[in-house]
Tab-separated table of C-alpha atoms and ligand atoms in Angstrom:
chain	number	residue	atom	x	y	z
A	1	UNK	CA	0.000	0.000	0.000
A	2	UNK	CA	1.052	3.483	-0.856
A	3	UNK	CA	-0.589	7.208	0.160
A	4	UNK	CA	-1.640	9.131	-2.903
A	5	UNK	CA	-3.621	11.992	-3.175
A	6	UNK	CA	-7.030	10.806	-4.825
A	7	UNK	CA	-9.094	12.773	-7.049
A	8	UNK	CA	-12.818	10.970	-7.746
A	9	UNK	CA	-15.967	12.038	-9.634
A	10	UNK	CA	-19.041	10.417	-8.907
A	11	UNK	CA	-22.521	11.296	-8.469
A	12	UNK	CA	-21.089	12.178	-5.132
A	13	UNK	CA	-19.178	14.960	-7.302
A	14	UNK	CA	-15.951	15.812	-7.769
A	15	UNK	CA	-13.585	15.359	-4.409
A	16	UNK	CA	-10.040	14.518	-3.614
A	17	UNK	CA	-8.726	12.488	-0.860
A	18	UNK	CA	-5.568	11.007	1.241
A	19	UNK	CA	-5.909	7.932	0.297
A	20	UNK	CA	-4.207	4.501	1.264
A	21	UNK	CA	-4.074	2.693	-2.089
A	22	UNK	CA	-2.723	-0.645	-3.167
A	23	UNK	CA	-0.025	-0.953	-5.756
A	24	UNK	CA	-1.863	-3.717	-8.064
A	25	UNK	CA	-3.736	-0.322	-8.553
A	26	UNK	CA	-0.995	1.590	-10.789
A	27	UNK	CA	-1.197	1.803	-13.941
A	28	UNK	CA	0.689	-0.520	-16.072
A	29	UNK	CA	3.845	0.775	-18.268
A	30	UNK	CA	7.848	0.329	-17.403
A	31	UNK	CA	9.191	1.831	-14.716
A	32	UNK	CA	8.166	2.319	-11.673
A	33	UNK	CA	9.314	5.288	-9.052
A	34	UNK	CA	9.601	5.666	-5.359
A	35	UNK	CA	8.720	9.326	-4.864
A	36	UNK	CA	10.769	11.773	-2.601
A	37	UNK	CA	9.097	15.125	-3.464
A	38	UNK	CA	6.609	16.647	-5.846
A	39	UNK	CA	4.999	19.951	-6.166
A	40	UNK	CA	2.249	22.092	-6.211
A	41	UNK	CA	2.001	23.619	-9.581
A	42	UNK	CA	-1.233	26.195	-10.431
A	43	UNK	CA	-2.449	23.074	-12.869
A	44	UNK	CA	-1.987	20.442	-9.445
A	45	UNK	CA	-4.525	22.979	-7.638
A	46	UNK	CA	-6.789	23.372	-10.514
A	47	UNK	CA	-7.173	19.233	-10.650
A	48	UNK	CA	-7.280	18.920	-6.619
A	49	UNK	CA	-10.176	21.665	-6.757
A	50	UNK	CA	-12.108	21.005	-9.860
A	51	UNK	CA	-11.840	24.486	-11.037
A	52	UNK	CA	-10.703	23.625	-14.649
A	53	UNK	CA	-11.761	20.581	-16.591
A	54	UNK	CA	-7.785	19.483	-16.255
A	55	UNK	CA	-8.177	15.731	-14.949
A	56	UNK	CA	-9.110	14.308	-17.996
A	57	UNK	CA	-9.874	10.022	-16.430
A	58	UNK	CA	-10.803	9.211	-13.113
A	59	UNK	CA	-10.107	8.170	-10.480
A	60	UNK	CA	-7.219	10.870	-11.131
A	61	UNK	CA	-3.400	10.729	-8.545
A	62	UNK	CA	-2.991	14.703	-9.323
A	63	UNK	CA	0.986	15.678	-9.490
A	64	UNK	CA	2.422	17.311	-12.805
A	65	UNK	CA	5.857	16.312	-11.319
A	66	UNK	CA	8.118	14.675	-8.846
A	67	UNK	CA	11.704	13.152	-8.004
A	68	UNK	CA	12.787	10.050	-6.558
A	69	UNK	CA	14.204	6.499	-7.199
A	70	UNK	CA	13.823	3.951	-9.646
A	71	UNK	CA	12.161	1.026	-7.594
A	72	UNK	CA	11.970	-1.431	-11.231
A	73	UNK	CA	12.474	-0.641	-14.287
A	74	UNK	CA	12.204	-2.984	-17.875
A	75	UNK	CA	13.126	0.759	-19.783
A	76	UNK	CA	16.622	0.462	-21.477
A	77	UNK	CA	17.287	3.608	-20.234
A	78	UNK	CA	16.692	3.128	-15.972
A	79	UNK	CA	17.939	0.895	-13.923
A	80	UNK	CA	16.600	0.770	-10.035
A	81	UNK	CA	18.433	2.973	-7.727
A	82	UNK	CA	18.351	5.741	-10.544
A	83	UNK	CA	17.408	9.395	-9.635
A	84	UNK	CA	15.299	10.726	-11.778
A	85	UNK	CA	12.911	13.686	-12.096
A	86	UNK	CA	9.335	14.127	-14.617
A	87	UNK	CA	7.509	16.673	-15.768
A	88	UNK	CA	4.368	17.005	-17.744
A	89	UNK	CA	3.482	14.297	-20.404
A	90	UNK	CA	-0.040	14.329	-19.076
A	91	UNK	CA	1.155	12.459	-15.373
A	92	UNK	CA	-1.326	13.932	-13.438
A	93	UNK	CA	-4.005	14.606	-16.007
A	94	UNK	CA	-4.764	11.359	-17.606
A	95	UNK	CA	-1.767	9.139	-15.788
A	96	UNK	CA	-1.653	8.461	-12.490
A	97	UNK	CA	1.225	11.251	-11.380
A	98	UNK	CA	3.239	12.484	-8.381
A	99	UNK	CA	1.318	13.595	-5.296
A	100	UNK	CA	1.948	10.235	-4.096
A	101	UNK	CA	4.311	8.096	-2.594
A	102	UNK	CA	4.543	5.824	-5.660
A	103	UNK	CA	3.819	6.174	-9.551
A	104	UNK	CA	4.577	4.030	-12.640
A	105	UNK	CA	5.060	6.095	-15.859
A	106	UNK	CA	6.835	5.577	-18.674
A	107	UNK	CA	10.648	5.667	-18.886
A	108	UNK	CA	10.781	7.948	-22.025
A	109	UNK	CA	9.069	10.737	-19.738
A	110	UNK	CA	11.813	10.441	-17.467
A	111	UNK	CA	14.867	12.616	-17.471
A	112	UNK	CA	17.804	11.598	-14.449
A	113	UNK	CA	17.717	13.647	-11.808
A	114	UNK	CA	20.657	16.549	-12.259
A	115	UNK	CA	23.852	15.854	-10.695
A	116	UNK	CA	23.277	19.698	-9.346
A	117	UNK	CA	20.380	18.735	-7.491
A	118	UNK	CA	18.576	17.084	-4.579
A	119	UNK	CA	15.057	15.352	-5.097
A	120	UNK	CA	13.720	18.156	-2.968
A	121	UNK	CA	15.611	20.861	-4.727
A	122	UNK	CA	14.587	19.667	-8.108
A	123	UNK	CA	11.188	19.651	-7.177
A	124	UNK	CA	11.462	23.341	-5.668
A	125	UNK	CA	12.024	24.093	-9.241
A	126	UNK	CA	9.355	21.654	-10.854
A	127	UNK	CA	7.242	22.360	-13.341
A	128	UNK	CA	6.874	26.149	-12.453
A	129	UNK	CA	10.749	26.497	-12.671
A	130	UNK	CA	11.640	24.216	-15.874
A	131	UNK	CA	8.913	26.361	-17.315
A	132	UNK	CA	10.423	29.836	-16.351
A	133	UNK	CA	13.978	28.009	-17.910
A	134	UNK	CA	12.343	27.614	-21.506
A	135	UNK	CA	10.901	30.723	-21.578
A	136	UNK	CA	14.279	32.199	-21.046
A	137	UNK	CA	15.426	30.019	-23.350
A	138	UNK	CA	12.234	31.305	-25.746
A	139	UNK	CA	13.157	35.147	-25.393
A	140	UNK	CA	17.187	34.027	-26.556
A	141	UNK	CA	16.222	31.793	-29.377
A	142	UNK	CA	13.984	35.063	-30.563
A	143	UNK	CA	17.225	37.212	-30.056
A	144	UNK	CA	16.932	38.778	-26.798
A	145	UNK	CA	19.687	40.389	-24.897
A	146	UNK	CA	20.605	41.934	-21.643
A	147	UNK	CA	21.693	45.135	-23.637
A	148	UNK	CA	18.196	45.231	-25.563
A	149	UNK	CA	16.631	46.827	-22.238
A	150	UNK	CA	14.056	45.888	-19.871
A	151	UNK	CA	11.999	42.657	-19.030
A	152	UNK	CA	8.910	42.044	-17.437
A	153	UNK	CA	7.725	39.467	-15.264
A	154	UNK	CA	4.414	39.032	-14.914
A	155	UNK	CA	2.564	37.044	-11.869
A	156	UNK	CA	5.844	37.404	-10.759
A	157	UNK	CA	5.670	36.709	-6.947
A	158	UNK	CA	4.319	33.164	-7.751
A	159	UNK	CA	6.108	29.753	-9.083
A	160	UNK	CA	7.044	30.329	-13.020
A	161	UNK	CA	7.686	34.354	-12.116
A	162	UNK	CA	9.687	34.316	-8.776
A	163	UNK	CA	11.939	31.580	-10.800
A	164	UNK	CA	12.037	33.366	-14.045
A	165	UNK	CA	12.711	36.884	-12.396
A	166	UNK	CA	15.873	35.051	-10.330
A	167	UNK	CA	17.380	33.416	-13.479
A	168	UNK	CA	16.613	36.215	-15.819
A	169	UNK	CA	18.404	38.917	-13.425
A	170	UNK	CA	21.556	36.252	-12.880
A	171	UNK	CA	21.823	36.708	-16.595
A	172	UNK	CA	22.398	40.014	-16.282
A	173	UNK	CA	18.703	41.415	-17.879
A	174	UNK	CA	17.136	44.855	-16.023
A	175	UNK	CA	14.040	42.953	-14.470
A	176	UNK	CA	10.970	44.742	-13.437
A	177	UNK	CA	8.506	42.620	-11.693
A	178	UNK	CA	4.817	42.939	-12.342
A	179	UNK	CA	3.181	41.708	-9.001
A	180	UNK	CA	-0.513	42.544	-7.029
A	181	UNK	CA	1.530	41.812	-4.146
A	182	UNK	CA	3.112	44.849	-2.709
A	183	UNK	CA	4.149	43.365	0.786
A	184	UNK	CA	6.683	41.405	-1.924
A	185	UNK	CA	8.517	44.007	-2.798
A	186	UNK	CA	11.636	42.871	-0.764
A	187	UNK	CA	11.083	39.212	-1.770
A	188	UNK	CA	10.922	40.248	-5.875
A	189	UNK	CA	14.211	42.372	-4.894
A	190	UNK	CA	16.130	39.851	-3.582
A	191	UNK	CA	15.460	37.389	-6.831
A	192	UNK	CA	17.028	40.180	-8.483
A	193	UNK	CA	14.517	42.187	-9.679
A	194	UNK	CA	15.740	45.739	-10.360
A	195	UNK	CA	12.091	47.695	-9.731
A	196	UNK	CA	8.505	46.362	-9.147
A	197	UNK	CA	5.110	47.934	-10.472
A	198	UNK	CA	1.550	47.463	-9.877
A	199	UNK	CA	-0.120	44.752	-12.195
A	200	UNK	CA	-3.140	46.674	-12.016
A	201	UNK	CA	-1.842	48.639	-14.462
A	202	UNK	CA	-1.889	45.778	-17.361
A	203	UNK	CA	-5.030	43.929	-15.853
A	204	UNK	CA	-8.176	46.161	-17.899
A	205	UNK	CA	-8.895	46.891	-20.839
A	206	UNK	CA	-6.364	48.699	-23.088
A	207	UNK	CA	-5.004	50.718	-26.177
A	208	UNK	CA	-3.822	48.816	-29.267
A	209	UNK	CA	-0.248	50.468	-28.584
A	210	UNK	CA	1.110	51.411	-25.737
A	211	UNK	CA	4.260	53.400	-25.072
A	212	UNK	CA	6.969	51.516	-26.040
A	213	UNK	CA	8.995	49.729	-23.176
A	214	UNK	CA	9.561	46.157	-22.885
A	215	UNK	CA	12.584	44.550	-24.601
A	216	UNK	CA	10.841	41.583	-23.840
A	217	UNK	CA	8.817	39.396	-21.520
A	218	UNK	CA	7.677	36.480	-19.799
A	219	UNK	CA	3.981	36.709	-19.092
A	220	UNK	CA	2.170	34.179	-17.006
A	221	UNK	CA	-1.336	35.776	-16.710
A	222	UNK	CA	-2.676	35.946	-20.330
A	223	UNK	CA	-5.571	37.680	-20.337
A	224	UNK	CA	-5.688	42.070	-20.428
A	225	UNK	CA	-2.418	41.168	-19.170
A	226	UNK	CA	-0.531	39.820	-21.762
A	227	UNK	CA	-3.063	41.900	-24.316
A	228	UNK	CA	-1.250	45.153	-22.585
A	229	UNK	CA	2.115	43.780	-21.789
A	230	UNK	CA	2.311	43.066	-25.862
A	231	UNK	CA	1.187	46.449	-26.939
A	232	UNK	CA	3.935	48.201	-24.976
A	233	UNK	CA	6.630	45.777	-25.931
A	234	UNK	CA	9.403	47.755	-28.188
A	235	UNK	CA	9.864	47.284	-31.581
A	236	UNK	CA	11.410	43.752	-32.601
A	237	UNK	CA	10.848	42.449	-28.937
A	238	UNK	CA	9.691	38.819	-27.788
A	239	UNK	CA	7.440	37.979	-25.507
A	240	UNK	CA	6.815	34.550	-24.069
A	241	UNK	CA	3.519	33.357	-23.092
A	242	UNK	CA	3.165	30.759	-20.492
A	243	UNK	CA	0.512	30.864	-18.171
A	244	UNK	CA	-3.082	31.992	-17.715
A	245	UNK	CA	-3.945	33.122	-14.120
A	246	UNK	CA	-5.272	36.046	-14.986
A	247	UNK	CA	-7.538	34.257	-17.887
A	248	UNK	CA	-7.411	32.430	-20.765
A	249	UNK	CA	-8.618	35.071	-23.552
A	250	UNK	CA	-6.541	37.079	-25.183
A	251	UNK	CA	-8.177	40.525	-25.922
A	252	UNK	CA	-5.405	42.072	-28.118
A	253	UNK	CA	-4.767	43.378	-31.391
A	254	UNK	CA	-2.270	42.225	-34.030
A	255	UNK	CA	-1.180	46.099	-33.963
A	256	UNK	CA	2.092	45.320	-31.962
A	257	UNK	CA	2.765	42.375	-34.722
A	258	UNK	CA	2.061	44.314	-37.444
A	259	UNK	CA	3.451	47.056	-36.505
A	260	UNK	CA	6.291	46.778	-34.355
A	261	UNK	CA	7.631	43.021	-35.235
A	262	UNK	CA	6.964	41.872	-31.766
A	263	UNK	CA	7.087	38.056	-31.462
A	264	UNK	CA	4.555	36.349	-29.057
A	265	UNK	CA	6.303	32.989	-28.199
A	266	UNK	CA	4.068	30.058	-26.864
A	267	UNK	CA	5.583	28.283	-23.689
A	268	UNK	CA	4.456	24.564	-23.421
A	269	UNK	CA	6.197	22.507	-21.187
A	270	UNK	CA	3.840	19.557	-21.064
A	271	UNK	CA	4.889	17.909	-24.535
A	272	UNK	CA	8.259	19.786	-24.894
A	273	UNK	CA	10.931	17.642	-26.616
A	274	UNK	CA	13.153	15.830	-24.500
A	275	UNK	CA	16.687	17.739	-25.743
A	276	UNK	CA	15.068	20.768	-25.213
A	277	UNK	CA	13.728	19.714	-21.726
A	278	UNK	CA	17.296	18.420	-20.857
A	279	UNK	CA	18.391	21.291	-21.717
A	280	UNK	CA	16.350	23.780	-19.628
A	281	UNK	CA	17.496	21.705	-16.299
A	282	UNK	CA	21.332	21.289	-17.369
A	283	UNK	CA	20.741	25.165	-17.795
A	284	UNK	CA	19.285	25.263	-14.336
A	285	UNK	CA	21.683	23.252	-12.782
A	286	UNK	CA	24.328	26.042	-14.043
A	287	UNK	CA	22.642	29.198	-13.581
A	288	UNK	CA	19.932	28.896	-10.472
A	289	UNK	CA	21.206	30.059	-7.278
A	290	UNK	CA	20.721	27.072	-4.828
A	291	UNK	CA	20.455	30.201	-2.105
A	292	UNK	CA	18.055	31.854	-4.551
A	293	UNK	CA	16.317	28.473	-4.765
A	294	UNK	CA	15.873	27.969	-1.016
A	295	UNK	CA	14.532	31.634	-0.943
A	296	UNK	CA	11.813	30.271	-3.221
A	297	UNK	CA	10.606	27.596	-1.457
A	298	UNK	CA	7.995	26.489	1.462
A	299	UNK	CA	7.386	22.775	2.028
A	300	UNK	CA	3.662	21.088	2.957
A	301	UNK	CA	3.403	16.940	3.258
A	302	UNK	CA	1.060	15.042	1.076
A	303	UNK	CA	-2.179	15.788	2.441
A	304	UNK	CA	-1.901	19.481	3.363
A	305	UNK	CA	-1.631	19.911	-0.654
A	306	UNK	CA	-5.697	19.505	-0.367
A	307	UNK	CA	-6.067	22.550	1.648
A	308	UNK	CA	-3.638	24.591	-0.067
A	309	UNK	CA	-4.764	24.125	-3.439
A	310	UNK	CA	-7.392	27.106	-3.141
A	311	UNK	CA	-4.690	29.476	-1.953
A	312	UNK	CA	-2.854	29.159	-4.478
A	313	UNK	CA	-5.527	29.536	-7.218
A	314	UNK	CA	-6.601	32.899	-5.424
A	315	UNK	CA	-3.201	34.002	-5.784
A	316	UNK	CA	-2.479	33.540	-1.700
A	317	UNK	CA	1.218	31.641	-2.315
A	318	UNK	CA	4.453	32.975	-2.910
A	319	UNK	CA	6.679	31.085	-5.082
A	320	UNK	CA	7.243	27.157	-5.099
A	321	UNK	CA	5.121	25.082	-2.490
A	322	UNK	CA	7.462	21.389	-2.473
A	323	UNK	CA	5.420	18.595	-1.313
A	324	UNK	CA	7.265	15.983	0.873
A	325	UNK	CA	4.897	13.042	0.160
A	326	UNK	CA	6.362	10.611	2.675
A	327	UNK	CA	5.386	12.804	5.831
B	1	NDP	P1	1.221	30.622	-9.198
B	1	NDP	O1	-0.154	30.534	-8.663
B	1	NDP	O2	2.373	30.255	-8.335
B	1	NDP	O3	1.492	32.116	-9.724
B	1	NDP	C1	0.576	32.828	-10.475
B	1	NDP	C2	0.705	34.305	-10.118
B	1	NDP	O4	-0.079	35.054	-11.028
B	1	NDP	C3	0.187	34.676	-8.740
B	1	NDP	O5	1.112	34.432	-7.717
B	1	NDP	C4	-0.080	36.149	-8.920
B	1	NDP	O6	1.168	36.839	-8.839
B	1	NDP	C5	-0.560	36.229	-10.367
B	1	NDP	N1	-2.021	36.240	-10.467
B	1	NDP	C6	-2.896	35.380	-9.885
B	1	NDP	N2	-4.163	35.702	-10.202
B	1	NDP	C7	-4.079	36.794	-11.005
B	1	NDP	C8	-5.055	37.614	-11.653
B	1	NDP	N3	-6.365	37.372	-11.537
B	1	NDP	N4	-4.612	38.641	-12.400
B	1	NDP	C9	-3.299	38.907	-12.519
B	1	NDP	N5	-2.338	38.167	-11.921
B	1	NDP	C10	-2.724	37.140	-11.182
B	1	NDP	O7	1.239	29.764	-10.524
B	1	NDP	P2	2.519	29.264	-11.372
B	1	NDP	O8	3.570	30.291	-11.310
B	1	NDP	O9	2.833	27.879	-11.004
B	1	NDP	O10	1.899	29.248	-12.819
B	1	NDP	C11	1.625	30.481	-13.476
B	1	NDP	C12	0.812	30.235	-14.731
B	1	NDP	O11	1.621	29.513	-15.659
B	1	NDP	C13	-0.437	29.388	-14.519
B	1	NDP	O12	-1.467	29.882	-15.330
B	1	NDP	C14	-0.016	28.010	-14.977
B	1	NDP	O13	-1.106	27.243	-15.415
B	1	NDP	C15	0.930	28.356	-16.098
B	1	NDP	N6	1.910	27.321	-16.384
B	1	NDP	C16	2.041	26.925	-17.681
B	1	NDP	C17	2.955	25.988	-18.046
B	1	NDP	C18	3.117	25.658	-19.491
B	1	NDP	O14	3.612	24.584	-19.806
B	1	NDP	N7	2.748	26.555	-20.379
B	1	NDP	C19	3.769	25.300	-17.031
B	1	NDP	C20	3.640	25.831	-15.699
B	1	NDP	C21	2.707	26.807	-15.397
B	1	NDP	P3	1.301	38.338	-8.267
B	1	NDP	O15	0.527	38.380	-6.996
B	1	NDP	O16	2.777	38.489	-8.075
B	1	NDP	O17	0.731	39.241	-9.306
């Protein structure tokens, strides 16, 4: 028997529980993983809570990601004993995933576990953090850099933003950190952020253009937000669009394409290729602050992640919430 976080949906309606749960129960493919740590990513509390139709078979185990040990393994590529870390691939949406103490996935999802890294401090990045890492990678592939002026950070005071905002300003970009948070001022500024400003300034309805100001971008709200945040980027500038906490419309105009060249660059991290996904962590492994990281982090056990789910949707947490799953 293992504990897993259980989502069900029944004509008793939609509810998720600590659950003991016996292993004939996982789901059958090649390798199967003794978790350490996962997380709580803004998609984990959307499937604990129901809000968002993202737990696509049930009964759901919720978790996007997670570290730990290879228990057996018939993949070419594991062994038991091997660290190893997932993200995405659906694990948590329509495969059993990682807020539990066991999973069985398959061994092409899995990457090893960075030499860099701890289980827990892999997972402090997670999902939120890989993601941040390819949308840096996103702005440079679209020719972004540090001399090309200022970036914004949007949602910044949560997962993908406090992580983005830290590796963004180690690279040596002028960061400015969009946050409804002001009590985070001093937390934004020691990521590295270089000035912070109100996000009720990009969250209604607004003009076409806007001044122009951002070199680039990595928005995480969608919505107004991103609508605005595009129509005062500078001419030729890149902005990379990951998130939707804000909303999921996108009320803009093509005006700053048109008009001013800007690229919008789609963030997915779910399906990402693997040599771009072993990329993002070897480049987190080299440029994340492991002081920066710790910073980041607060730690729950398995079934507080229930409870904390709703904070986190209203916008309550501040960056990465790690989930020790064996306490
Ligand atoms: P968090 O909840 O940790 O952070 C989201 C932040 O957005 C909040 O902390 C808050 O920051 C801001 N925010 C919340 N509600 C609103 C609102 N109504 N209007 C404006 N800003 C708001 O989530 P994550 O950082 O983990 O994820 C951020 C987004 O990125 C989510 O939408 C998530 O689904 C998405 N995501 C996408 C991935 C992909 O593959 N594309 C992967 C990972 C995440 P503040 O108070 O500082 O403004």
């Amino acid at each position: 028997m293992f504990k897993a976080i259980m989502i069900t949906k029944d004509d008793a309606g939609y509810r998720a529980e600590l659950q003991e749960v016996d292993e004939a129960r996982l789901p059958e493919s090649d390798v199967t993983v003794r978790v350490a740590y996962s997380t709580l990513n803004y998609k984990d509390a959307l499937a604990i809570t129901g809000k968002s139709p993202v737990v696509r078979s049930f009964p759901m185990v919720p978790g996007i990601d997670f570290a730990g040990t290879v228990e057996t393994s018939s993949h070419p590529g594991f062994k038991a004993g091997d660290a190893v870390v997932l993200n995405g691939w659906g694990v948590g949406e329509v495969h059993w995933g990682g807020l539990a103490q066991k999973v069985r996935v398959k061994g092409d999802w899995l990457i090893p576990l960075p030499a860099a890294f701890t289980p827990r401090q892999a997972m402090a990045i997670g999902t939120a953090g890989y993601t941040a890492m390819l949308c840096v990678m996103a702005l440079e592939r679209h020719g972004l850099k540090p001399d090309m002026g200022e970036i914004l950070v949007t949602g910044a005071s949560g997962g993908v933003g406090s992580v983005a905002v830290a590796l963004l300003a180690a690279r040596g970009y002028r960061v400015v950190a969009s946050t409804g948070k002001a009590q985070e001022a001093d937390y934004l500024k020691s990521l590295g952020a270089a000035e912070i400003v109100d996000r009720a300034q990009f969250s209604g309805p607004g003009k076409p253009l806007a001044k122009e100001r951002w070199a680039g971008a990595v928005d995480t709200v969608g919505s107004h937000t991103l609508a605005n945040v595009c129509a005062g980027t500078k001419y030729r500038g890149v902005v990379a669009a990951c998130g939707l906490a804000q909303g999921m419309d996108f009320p803009a105009t093509v005006a700053p394409f048109i008009l001013r060249g800007v690229t919008l660059a789609g963030v997915d991290s779910v399906y990402c290729p693997k040599p771009e996904r072993l990329e993002a962590w070897q480049r987190l492994a080299r440029e994340l602050d492991p002081a920066r990281l710790d910073a980041i982090t607060a730690e729950i056990a398995l079934g507080e992640a229930i409870a904390k789910a709703p904070d986190l949707l209203a916008g309550k947490v501040r960056g990465r919430i790690v989930v020790d799953v064996n306490r």
